Amino acid sequence: MLEIRPNCENCNKTLPNDSTEAMICSFECTFCVDCVTTVLHNVCPNCGGGFEKRPTRPINCLTGNCIDSYPVGTRVVYKPIDQNKFKEILNTFKNIEPQKR
């Protein structure tokens, strides 16, 4: 089950459960769409993977699998990108489709 982290790891922008700006990699590293597009160029600085839009946890509890039963995460991960360290990762993966990294 996804943690649904509450912020962008790079700029610390708030990304609540209903945010349409939250992007995640397969390890659930969480960034805002602006950072993914303009800073990361769809390359995760932690794993080298690509990003997809993060789903939301349902608020409708008809099935019982909802935000009331399974609250979203509160753990803030804030570690701004070190451009010097990220440069090698970006140069290695930016021209390779995420599915082939």
Coordinates of C-alpha atoms in Angstrom, one line a residue:
M1 CA 0.0 0.0 0.0
L2 CA 1.3 3.4 -0.9
E3 CA 2.4 5.7 1.9
I4 CA 1.1 8.8 0.1
R5 CA 3.9 11.1 1.4
P6 CA 2.8 14.7 2.1
N7 CA 5.5 16.7 0.3
C8 CA 7.9 17.1 -2.6
E9 CA 11.4 15.8 -1.6
N10 CA 13.1 18.6 -3.5
C11 CA 11.2 21.8 -2.9
N12 CA 9.1 20.7 0.1
K13 CA 5.8 21.7 -1.6
T14 CA 2.8 20.3 0.2
L15 CA 1.3 17.4 -1.7
P16 CA -1.9 16.3 0.1
N17 CA -3.8 13.1 -0.8
D18 CA -5.9 14.9 -3.3
S19 CA -3.1 16.7 -5.1
T20 CA -2.9 16.4 -8.8
E21 CA 0.7 17.5 -8.8
A22 CA 2.2 14.6 -6.9
M23 CA 4.5 12.2 -8.9
I24 CA 6.2 9.0 -7.7
C25 CA 8.8 6.5 -8.8
S26 CA 8.5 2.8 -8.2
F27 CA 10.1 3.2 -4.8
E28 CA 7.5 6.0 -4.0
C29 CA 10.1 8.8 -4.0
T30 CA 7.7 11.7 -4.2
F31 CA 8.2 15.0 -6.1
C32 CA 5.9 17.7 -7.5
V33 CA 5.3 17.8 -11.2
D34 CA 7.2 21.1 -11.5
C35 CA 10.4 19.5 -10.0
V36 CA 10.0 16.3 -12.1
T37 CA 9.7 18.4 -15.3
T38 CA 12.1 21.2 -14.8
V39 CA 14.8 19.9 -12.3
L40 CA 14.7 16.1 -12.6
H41 CA 13.7 15.7 -16.3
N42 CA 11.8 12.5 -15.3
V43 CA 14.8 10.9 -13.7
C44 CA 14.5 9.9 -10.1
P45 CA 17.7 11.1 -8.2
N46 CA 17.4 8.2 -5.8
C47 CA 16.9 5.2 -8.1
G48 CA 17.2 6.5 -11.7
G49 CA 13.7 5.4 -12.5
G50 CA 10.9 7.5 -14.1
F51 CA 7.8 9.0 -12.5
E52 CA 4.1 8.5 -12.8
K53 CA 1.2 10.5 -11.4
R54 CA 0.5 9.4 -7.8
P55 CA -2.9 8.0 -7.2
T56 CA -5.1 9.3 -4.4
R57 CA -6.4 7.2 -1.4
P58 CA -10.2 7.0 -1.8
I59 CA -12.3 9.1 0.6
N60 CA -15.4 7.1 -0.1
C61 CA -15.6 4.3 2.4
L62 CA -18.2 2.2 0.7
T63 CA -15.6 -0.7 0.3
G64 CA -13.9 0.0 3.7
N65 CA -10.6 0.6 1.9
C66 CA -10.4 4.4 2.3
I67 CA -8.6 7.2 3.9
D68 CA -10.4 6.7 7.2
S69 CA -9.3 3.0 7.5
Y70 CA -5.9 3.6 5.9
P71 CA -4.7 7.2 6.7
V72 CA -2.1 8.8 4.4
G73 CA 1.5 9.1 5.5
T74 CA 2.8 12.0 7.6
R75 CA 6.5 11.3 7.2
V76 CA 8.2 14.3 5.6
V77 CA 11.1 13.5 3.3
Y78 CA 13.0 16.7 2.4
K79 CA 16.4 16.3 0.8
P80 CA 16.9 19.0 -2.0
I81 CA 18.7 17.8 -5.0
D82 CA 22.5 18.2 -5.1
Q83 CA 22.9 19.2 -8.7
N84 CA 26.6 18.1 -8.8
K85 CA 25.7 14.6 -7.6
F86 CA 22.6 14.3 -9.7
K87 CA 24.4 15.4 -12.9
E88 CA 25.9 11.9 -13.5
I89 CA 22.6 10.1 -12.9
L90 CA 20.7 12.5 -15.1
N91 CA 23.3 12.3 -17.9
T92 CA 23.2 8.5 -17.7
F93 CA 19.4 8.1 -17.8
K94 CA 17.8 11.1 -19.4
N95 CA 17.8 9.8 -23.0
I96 CA 16.7 6.3 -22.0
E97 CA 12.9 5.6 -21.7
P98 CA 12.0 4.9 -18.0
Q99 CA 10.8 1.3 -18.9
K100 CA 14.3 0.5 -20.2
R101 CA 16.5 1.9 -17.4

